[in-house]
Structure formats: structure tokens, C-alpha cells
Amino acid sequence: MTSMYAEEILDHYRNPRNFGELKDAQIKYKESNPLCGDEYEFYLKVNNGLVSDAKFFGDGCAISKASASMLSEHVKNKTLDDLKKMKLDDVLKLLGIEVSAARTKCALVALLAIQKGIQKFEGGKNDGSQR
Amino acid sequence: MTSMYAEEILDHYRNPRNFGELKDAQIKYKESNPLCGDEYEFYLKVNNGLVSDAKFFGDGCAISKASASMLSEHVKNKTLDDLKKMKLDDVLKLLGIEVSAARTKCALVALLAIQKGIQKFEGGKNDGSQR
Amino acid sequence: MFDGKKIREDFPIFNSNKDLIYFDNAATTQKPKQVLDALQEFYSQCNANVHRGIYKIAVEATDEYEEAREKVSQFINSKIEELIWTRGATEAINQILYAWALWNLKKDDEIVTTIMEHHSNLVPWQLLQKNGVKIRYVNLNGDGTLNMKELENSVSKKTKFVTVTQMSNVLGTINPVEEIVKIAHDNGALCLIDAAQSVPHMEVDVKKINCDFLVFSAHKMLGPTGVGGLYAKQEILEKLDPALRGSEQIKSVSLFETEWTDLPWKFEPGTPNFADIVAFGYAVDYLKKLGMKNVREHERDLTKYALEKLQQISKLKIFGPLNGTRGGVISFQLADIHAHDMASFLDDNNIAVRSGHHCAMPLMKYLGISGTTRASFYIYNMKEEIDKFIETLEKAKQVFKV
Amino acid sequence: MFDGKKIREDFPIFNSNKDLIYFDNAATTQKPKQVLDALQEFYSQCNANVHRGIYKIAVEATDEYEEAREKVSQFINSKIEELIWTRGATEAINQILYAWALWNLKKDDEIVTTIMEHHSNLVPWQLLQKNGVKIRYVNLNGDGTLNMKELENSVSKKTKFVTVTQMSNVLGTINPVEEIVKIAHDNGALCLIDAAQSVPHMEVDVKKINCDFLVFSAHKMLGPTGVGGLYAKQEILEKLDPALRGSEQIKSVSLFETEWTDLPWKFEPGTPNFADIVAFGYAVDYLKKLGMKNVREHERDLTKYALEKLQQISKLKIFGPLNGTRGGVISFQLADIHAHDMASFLDDNNIAVRSGHHCAMPLMKYLGISGTTRASFYIYNMKEEIDKFIETLEKAKQVFKV
Ligand SMILES: Cc1ncc(COP(=O)(O)O)c(C=O)c1O
Ligand SMILES: Cc1ncc(COP(=O)(O)O)c(C=O)c1O
């Protein structure tokens, strides 16, 4: 019942890793969950096709912030293609908890920011969702 | 079951009495039943407080036209006060039939034209329903 | 093909009114128990305001609600983003008026429409005359079909908007909407199809029609009252600001500015009629299961049968095409029997029809009549009912001494 | 006074969800079987399009429909002519925007409203900025009540319109609407009361308030979704052209002109949501039978009880007045637990509350927060439920380690 609020989740919520701005990031994207109001901007530095550094900034619930925080650690040294392939399940595995249907959107905001950022970076058509 | 379409009703429908315009009428009023589209204009000549002549013009269903036709006969030599007191029941008595709930409005259009015309004639506030 | 008698058993109203012959389907249809049960179950099991709710029944409610949108958008072959919920066809048309037409049509721009339109596709556009917009009406051929030659001549480079019903609710005429859309587009005009009478009765494919807007009402197709659909092409919706404004349609609101959210919700402010919308999804399921081809064929059968019998009654005049592409709506006049008297008499014999101008006064004037009596069919109607109807008309001739 | 437990038995949803504690009544309420039965019976016995029908079930349907209007207009003490049916409060506000404000407010005219408004009473008016109309927002006192001094200073001869919620859906604050209307009128402005949160919970008398417009939604007061009321003074309605245009609202239509019919139908184009409107009449019957004084007292009781208990929880902050005139809506924040996490946790314990900005983003910004968790009560809630709620909050403190 209380599995969604495991110790590790709360730790990442209260002490988010890689929190802040990354000035010289090539990838920069803000994504929000309009139903909940969670909003995060992700910054990725890319070197030779690998993510060399990552940070994020923003606010939201424990689920969304923990997933942003964990993703900010996970993405380092991954290729952009690796990241583009990530799915909800991969995020849930990172989080290590079960997330109720109502909250999957919270778990996904950060990943969406990363993936849309990459898409834009790679010159993909801007889908208009960046403000 | 077929009582609404008695011989007399059909006769008045097909051969309405006092049908036409009355040029020198002091009372003249058009009333319609917006739900059905029945529309009649009534003309009354008044002499010493008595209706001396009456005519009507317009179109509608058998019930509305028969009641207009019968009323045009009935009103003669009545005082305006008599007419102002008339009610649905009086019209139904004239018609001599039972009228279903959906059709009482048809039975009433002519009486309303007469009564609103009198009200206007007597300097009552114009209620705006005359076009 | 299917059996009207068997379908009838799904409709509780025919249980309460065993002998009712319901021929007023163009006004509104009856509801199968599948739809009524869905409504009841929704309210009894997962009623909660949709979107934003985090608790279980709110999630269920939202899922059911958006599933209905999937079902209905599939039904007309639109994208999910292109289907906006409204109260009905009339409100949908008003949304086009206030979101697009009012701000985009200017002095001397022209609208082309037809003389057979329902007031709901006619009164809204008159407002634009305020801005100097001109309305042109296309007339009919002698048989009650649309004069396409006249339509072609009426649409010009001045035309910014063409709006036409797909099926007349008075004459039963089915208009060649694909052709009309093409004429509009060739002249740079947008085109609205009033599908209030077509979506319930035949396959309608918005992509095939290629119209810019299309509207319909749930209550005319087994669904509950208070629900309708506005289809519009995504590229149009994306460019427009919503007419109706409020909550649930926004990304963010500050004191003096609002940022709209994504389609289709951008056009749906306030709490939607979610319970009825869910139930509407079940109405569409019911129709899909029957198959719209079969629905159309069933009605075509009934209509052919009725037209044949009606033509055998002397002094009976039918308004609308006698054959060819037409739907199951038959308007008629029997001798000098006034339409209301006819309807009353039929009602005395348990046959429900409509009488009057059918919200198409300009058409009545054009036809030189004050009204008609109208019988309109749907899936639960049967040939036996038409037989009874014809008998009753014969009886009327006696009673009314014609 | 009455017994929440007994009332609960009238609500089928609590039969399907035995342990559900439903505290999201400000979003939408549950429906008693009396309302669901009315809906079912209507569809199963006399479903037919209202007005114009001459056959028996059409007459019955029309009678039931207009009876609902009688019931509801009595409930708010308006004339029958002054109650217009809409889809909900949001659409009602939009009708005022498009029928009156858009054509009557000019450059440099001012609107006065408050920082506690729901988006539905805020986003619509922003449209008027297009025409150079200015919007002024009145702020709050420290305790979450409206700053009446500031309101008085904001309303001037430039003010053409004042629009205020009677009860905040976030803070529970009840505003002194009679006084506000008087201030508006003294300055020659019209005044709209957003009664979406008040009509369901207390006696509301439009004549006593003396407002020019008032809006509310059926779904927040036991009624079905898709129905709302727009009250406006008769003399105002008579002068206005309707915003929404179409059938059923006209005396006659020619090609280029329309003559409107009488009030209230003039403002109701198209097929109304008649089945739900009939059912709404039964919802109002249900509330009348309980007595709105009793409804208010029951909620006052629950709210007082809840506020006392909540104040004993350390690190819990309540937004809104702690005593005085307030309704049964309580917004709070517990330590650093995010509102959505709080709502999820409560949901895990079968307690349905809402979390987020509650469609009041400007108020959130004013309060310097991103959202709150909100519990809102109604007639079927009980003190035992509040006890369980408080227990669960204590449990949350442990789980979230605050
Ligand atoms: C104060 C207030 N006004 C307006 C509304 C809008 O009501 P509806 O969504 O039913 O149109 C709400 C409902 O959330 C409300 O709380
Ligand atoms: C052709 C046509 N258009 C529009 C409408 C209006 O539909 P509604 O009253 O459901 O808004 C109707 C319904 O009578 C119709 O027949």
C-alpha cells in the first residue's frame, strides 16, 4: 500500500541529485504534466554521441522528482539512441516501485523532457510543445 | 377516439364563418401559437360597449380555425367584459369536443387574440406580443 | 440484415408503451438498455469529475470518458484530436461561428448554403451579416434534390464558407457532400457539413468527405441528450482560439493571459457532460455491432416500402425525392388535412409523427406550404408498423371526409 | 438535522464502493437513486424531443421538462422566465460574455473581480482585453477572506461589471455578495455571482442578492452532468440577443432575419439536454426535502469538526478562514508532502480528495504555492469519515518521515 513512497524515493525527492542549471548544455528542454502541474527542465551535455553531463531543474511531486533525479544519474555515458529507446517500464525499474495508473504521467515527465530535447537537438521537427 | 374531428368542427374548418378583414374595426389583434404556427388576426367593431361585428383572418389547424370561426359568431352582442371573462372551458363548450392536452393551445389562439385586442383597446399596457 | 422486432426488445420504452409506433426519429431516437445501463453503471460505480483526479474512481471515469472519444472518433474516421464534445449539433455550429467565422469573415465575403437547411445551420450565420457578410441560398430541383448547377454558380472566389446539410430533416434528400466540399475547396472556401441526420443513419467518413467541419448529435443516434460532436481538421483547430473559455482547457493562466492546452481539450472548457458522453460511447458500440451498412439498408427498405404504399393513397402529396439517394424521412400532406390534425389523429392511433415546419421555415416558404406531417424511421421500425400507418391514413380520409 | 449515514444509503455508489470516503464534492457530487431512477424512467417511458410534439409522450416529456424549470427557478427564487438552461456554470458565464459583455464593454471600461476566482470566471473575461477593457483583481485579507476595503476602492464609475464567486472552491471563503452587488450597482455596474459552489450548499435567493446574473452547475448538487443554470434579470434578458443561435428559440425565420421567441426559450437553441434537466428537477426535490438550512448546518458541523482536528496536526497548514462564514471546503498542506503524493496516499486508504491548483492558478500564485490538497464535504459525509481522514494524515507523516 505504501510502496509508492519507499525510502529511496523520498530521499531523491528531498535531496534531488544533479539539481540545477547546466549552462553550456547543448540539449535543453522543459516539459510539464498539465494535469498535475509537475514541470521540469532537463539539460544534457553531449560528447562524441555520449551524454557527458546532465542536470535538471523544476518542481513536482515525489514520483516525478525522484524519477528526474534518478534519470539524471542514469543518463550519463549513455548514447542518445539508448535514451531514445527508453520506455515507461525502464523508468519504473529505476524507481523500483509500483506506480498507480493515475501517477504514471508523473513518472514520465522527466523522460519526456529528455527525449523531446534529443529530438529537437537532432533537428527533428519542433513539435511545438516547447514554450 | 375521433371525437376531436366531429362533423361540425370540420365544417367550420372548411367553411369558416366571418372570415376576412373588417376595415373599420376598432379592435384588431394578431396572435400566433409559435409551437404550432397557427396564426389569426381578429377584428372587432364595438358599439356602446357591445361587439357589433367580428371577423378574423389567418390559418391553422382544424381546432384553431373552428374555434376562431365559432368565436367570431359567439362574440356578437357580447360586452367586452363578458369576453374578457371567457376561459378555455368556454371555448371547449363552444367546440363541443374534447381536446387533447397537446392541442389546448390550438383551441386558445383565437380567444387570446380577442382578449389581448380588448386589453390593448382599453389602453392596457401593450405587452409587446403584437407584431 | 436484421430484424426490427428483435431490436425493439432492447428498447425499454417499447416495453412501457407496447403499441407505440415511433416514427419521430429525426427529432430524437429511443435508447437501448445497453446505453441506459451504461449510464446507470457509470453513476453507480465510478462517478467522479474527469481529468486531474488522482483517486481510483476519478481515473476510471477519465479512462471511460476518453475511451468514448476513441469510439466516436473512429466511428466517423477522425483523429482523436479532431473530435470536440459539445451539447449537440446546434452548439457545435455555434462554436464554429464564434471560434472561426466571426473573426475571419469580413465585409463582402460570401457564405453559400441551401434553402433546405435546419434553422440550426442558418440562424447562426445570419449574425455575420452584422459584419457585412452576404449569405447566398441555393435552391432545389423539382424533385426536392439540391440544384447542383446553381450551387456551382453560387460559389465563387468571394465565397469563404459553404455550409450544407448532408441529409434534409424534412425531405430526406441526401446531398452529394464530397462534390460540394470539392467545389468549396476549389474556390478557397471552407466547408461545414451538418451531419445531424446522416451520422445516425449511414456510414460517414470525414476523411473521405474531406470537409473542414462536421457536426452531429448523440440523441439522434441512440445516445443520451446533451451530447454532440464537432469535428474539425486538426490544422484548423490548432490555429483557432476556443470560443468557449474556462477551466480544463488551459496549460496555465495568469492574471491577464491564458495558454491553451492540447487538442482536443483546448475546446472543452468546464466540466464536460461526462456521464452522457460515456453512455454515448455505448450507443456507438450498439450501432457498430449492427453495422452502419445494415442500418442504412434496413431504412432504405422501410422507406421504399412506405413510399410505394403512400403513393397509392389518393390526394396524398409527398415532399422530397421519390427514389434515388434519400434517407428514411418522409414529409407529406393529405388533402386539406392540416399537419397538426393529421399528427393528432395518428397519435390517437398510437403513431408518433411530427408536424409543422420542422425548424425549416425558409424551406416551407420555398415550397409554399405552412408545414408537413413527417414520418422518420430507425432501426427498431418494422414493415408491420408502416402497414398500420397506411391503414390509419386511409381511416383519416374517412373521418376528415376527404 | 439529519443523519449522513442514512442519506448515504440513497447513493448507489456507496453500495458499489462500501468503504469509499468521498471528499471531492467541490469537483462533483454523487447522485441519489431518486435522480438515477428519474433519469431511467424518463428514457424508458416518455422520451421524446420537447416542444412542438403533438403525440402523447412528447407532451409528457415537455411537461416534465418545464416542471424541472419551475422547481429549479423556485429553488433560487427566480422567475421561470429568468432561468436559462446551459451545460454548466462555465457555459453560462460564456453566454454572458457573448450575449452581453462582448458587445457592451468598450475601451477603458473596467471589470472588477477577485484573485480567488475559478478559471471559469476568469479566462472568459480576458477575451475582453481585445477591446481595451481593463480587468482589476481584488486581493485577500491574511485570513483568506476577501479584502472588502480594496474592493470598494477598486469599483468606480469606470467599472461596468463586477464578477465574484459566492464561495471559493479552494479556500471555502463565503463572500458577502449582497454587499458586493450593492457596491457594483451604486457605481452603475452590473454584477455576476458565480454560485457554482454556493447553490449546492446553502440557501441562495437571487432576489435577495439582487445580482444581475448568477450561474451554477447541476452536477455539483446531486444532479446529472451536462446541466447548468444561468439566471439573469428579466429586463436584461429581454434587451439582449441570444449568444447561441439555432432552432427552438425563434418565432420566425426568414432568409436574412430571425425573430426570437419569448423568454426563457429565446436563449436555448437546439435540442436541450432534456432528460438530464428532468432528472435535475428530482435532485432539487431531494435537496428541498432535506432543507437547505439543514444541509448548511450539517456541513458547518463537519467543517468545524474537521478544522479543529486538523489544527492539532503539527506541520499542517490550512489555507482559508478558520472560522466565521465559510463553507465545507478545506485546502491544506502537510509539511513538504506534495499535494499529489498526499492525494495518492489518501486514495490508497480509500479517501478521495483533490490535489493541485483547483483551476485557480492566479490564487495559487498569490498564495505562493503550487497547489494544495483539498477535502470538500456534502450531505452524505460523516464525522467517522473525518476521523479516518485525520488518522490517515497522521499515518502519512510516518510514511513520509516528516
Ligand atoms: C467556483 C466555481 N466556479 C465555476 C466552476 C465551473 O463549473 P463547471 O465546471 O460545472 O462549469 C466551478 C467548478 O469547479 C467552481 O468551483
Ligand atoms: C439537419 C439538422 N441539423 C441540425 C439539427 C440540430 O440538432 P440539435 O437540436 O440536436 O442541436 C437537427 C435536429 O433537429 C437537424 O435535423
PDB file of N, CA and C and ligand atoms in Angstrom, chain C residues 270-271, chain D residues 26 88-90 118 120 165 167 169 194 196-197 217 219-220, ligand 1:
ATOM      1  N   GLY C 270     -14.689  23.854 -18.822  1.00  0.00           N
ATOM      2  CA  GLY C 270     -15.680  23.472 -17.817  1.00  0.00           C
ATOM      3  C   GLY C 270     -15.833  21.966 -17.727  1.00  0.00           C
ATOM      4  N   THR C 271     -16.616  21.549 -16.763  1.00  0.00           N
ATOM      5  CA  THR C 271     -16.890  20.133 -16.593  1.00  0.00           C
ATOM      6  C   THR C 271     -17.703  19.648 -17.778  1.00  0.00           C
TER       7      THR C 271
ATOM      8  N   ALA D  26     -16.556  19.279  -4.071  1.00  0.00           N
ATOM      9  CA  ALA D  26     -16.454  20.561  -4.771  1.00  0.00           C
ATOM     10  C   ALA D  26     -16.222  20.326  -6.265  1.00  0.00           C
ATOM     11  N   GLY D  88     -23.512  24.020 -17.995  1.00  0.00           N
ATOM     12  CA  GLY D  88     -22.952  24.126 -16.664  1.00  0.00           C
ATOM     13  C   GLY D  88     -22.606  25.578 -16.390  1.00  0.00           C
ATOM     14  N   ALA D  89     -21.994  25.819 -15.234  1.00  0.00           N
ATOM     15  CA  ALA D  89     -21.633  27.179 -14.853  1.00  0.00           C
ATOM     16  C   ALA D  89     -20.719  27.818 -15.898  1.00  0.00           C
ATOM     17  N   THR D  90     -19.770  27.055 -16.392  1.00  0.00           N
ATOM     18  CA  THR D  90     -18.810  27.613 -17.351  1.00  0.00           C
ATOM     19  C   THR D  90     -19.517  28.114 -18.608  1.00  0.00           C
ATOM     20  N   HIS D 118     -12.305  31.005  -9.834  1.00  0.00           N
ATOM     21  CA  HIS D 118     -12.091  29.785 -10.605  1.00  0.00           C
ATOM     22  C   HIS D 118     -11.790  30.203 -12.057  1.00  0.00           C
ATOM     23  N   SER D 120     -12.965  29.393 -14.656  1.00  0.00           N
ATOM     24  CA  SER D 120     -14.176  29.575 -15.458  1.00  0.00           C
ATOM     25  C   SER D 120     -14.781  30.963 -15.300  1.00  0.00           C
ATOM     26  N   THR D 165     -17.110  35.145  -7.121  1.00  0.00           N
ATOM     27  CA  THR D 165     -17.643  33.866  -6.673  1.00  0.00           C
ATOM     28  C   THR D 165     -18.306  34.045  -5.307  1.00  0.00           C
ATOM     29  N   MET D 167     -18.697  31.486  -3.237  1.00  0.00           N
ATOM     30  CA  MET D 167     -17.866  30.696  -2.323  1.00  0.00           C
ATOM     31  C   MET D 167     -16.650  30.184  -3.080  1.00  0.00           C
ATOM     32  N   ASN D 169     -13.823  27.796  -4.270  1.00  0.00           N
ATOM     33  CA  ASN D 169     -13.684  26.345  -4.348  1.00  0.00           C
ATOM     34  C   ASN D 169     -12.337  25.873  -3.804  1.00  0.00           C
ATOM     35  N   ASP D 194     -20.874  33.966  -9.297  1.00  0.00           N
ATOM     36  CA  ASP D 194     -20.556  32.574  -9.617  1.00  0.00           C
ATOM     37  C   ASP D 194     -20.983  31.736  -8.417  1.00  0.00           C
ATOM     38  N   ALA D 196     -21.496  28.451  -8.364  1.00  0.00           N
ATOM     39  CA  ALA D 196     -21.253  27.013  -8.579  1.00  0.00           C
ATOM     40  C   ALA D 196     -21.013  26.283  -7.255  1.00  0.00           C
ATOM     41  N   GLN D 197     -20.387  26.974  -6.299  1.00  0.00           N
ATOM     42  CA  GLN D 197     -20.099  26.334  -5.014  1.00  0.00           C
ATOM     43  C   GLN D 197     -21.089  26.723  -3.919  1.00  0.00           C
ATOM     44  N   SER D 217     -24.073  24.837 -11.488  1.00  0.00           N
ATOM     45  CA  SER D 217     -23.990  23.560 -12.215  1.00  0.00           C
ATOM     46  C   SER D 217     -24.757  22.470 -11.475  1.00  0.00           C
ATOM     47  N   HIS D 219     -24.327  19.182 -11.682  1.00  0.00           N
ATOM     48  CA  HIS D 219     -23.528  18.022 -11.251  1.00  0.00           C
ATOM     49  C   HIS D 219     -22.884  18.224  -9.892  1.00  0.00           C
ATOM     50  N   LYS D 220     -22.832  19.458  -9.420  1.00  0.00           N
ATOM     51  CA  LYS D 220     -22.272  19.720  -8.098  1.00  0.00           C
ATOM     52  C   LYS D 220     -23.342  19.711  -7.017  1.00  0.00           C
TER      53      LYS D 220
HETATM   54  C1  LIG E   1     -16.285  28.412  -8.129  1.00  0.00           C
HETATM   55  C2  LIG E   1     -16.513  27.638  -9.391  1.00  0.00           C
HETATM   56  N1  LIG E   1     -16.927  28.277 -10.483  1.00  0.00           N
HETATM   57  C3  LIG E   1     -17.161  27.646 -11.649  1.00  0.00           C
HETATM   58  C4  LIG E   1     -16.976  26.281 -11.761  1.00  0.00           C
HETATM   59  C5  LIG E   1     -17.195  25.639 -13.092  1.00  0.00           C
HETATM   60  O1  LIG E   1     -18.253  24.733 -13.069  1.00  0.00           O
HETATM   61  P1  LIG E   1     -18.459  23.713 -14.284  1.00  0.00           P
HETATM   62  O2  LIG E   1     -17.143  23.016 -14.467  1.00  0.00           O
HETATM   63  O3  LIG E   1     -19.521  22.794 -13.806  1.00  0.00           O
HETATM   64  O4  LIG E   1     -18.835  24.502 -15.475  1.00  0.00           O
HETATM   65  C6  LIG E   1     -16.554  25.571 -10.647  1.00  0.00           C
HETATM   66  C7  LIG E   1     -16.364  24.109 -10.713  1.00  0.00           C
HETATM   67  O5  LIG E   1     -15.327  23.560 -10.488  1.00  0.00           O
HETATM   68  C8  LIG E   1     -16.311  26.255  -9.435  1.00  0.00           C
HETATM   69  O6  LIG E   1     -15.881  25.610  -8.340  1.00  0.00           O
END
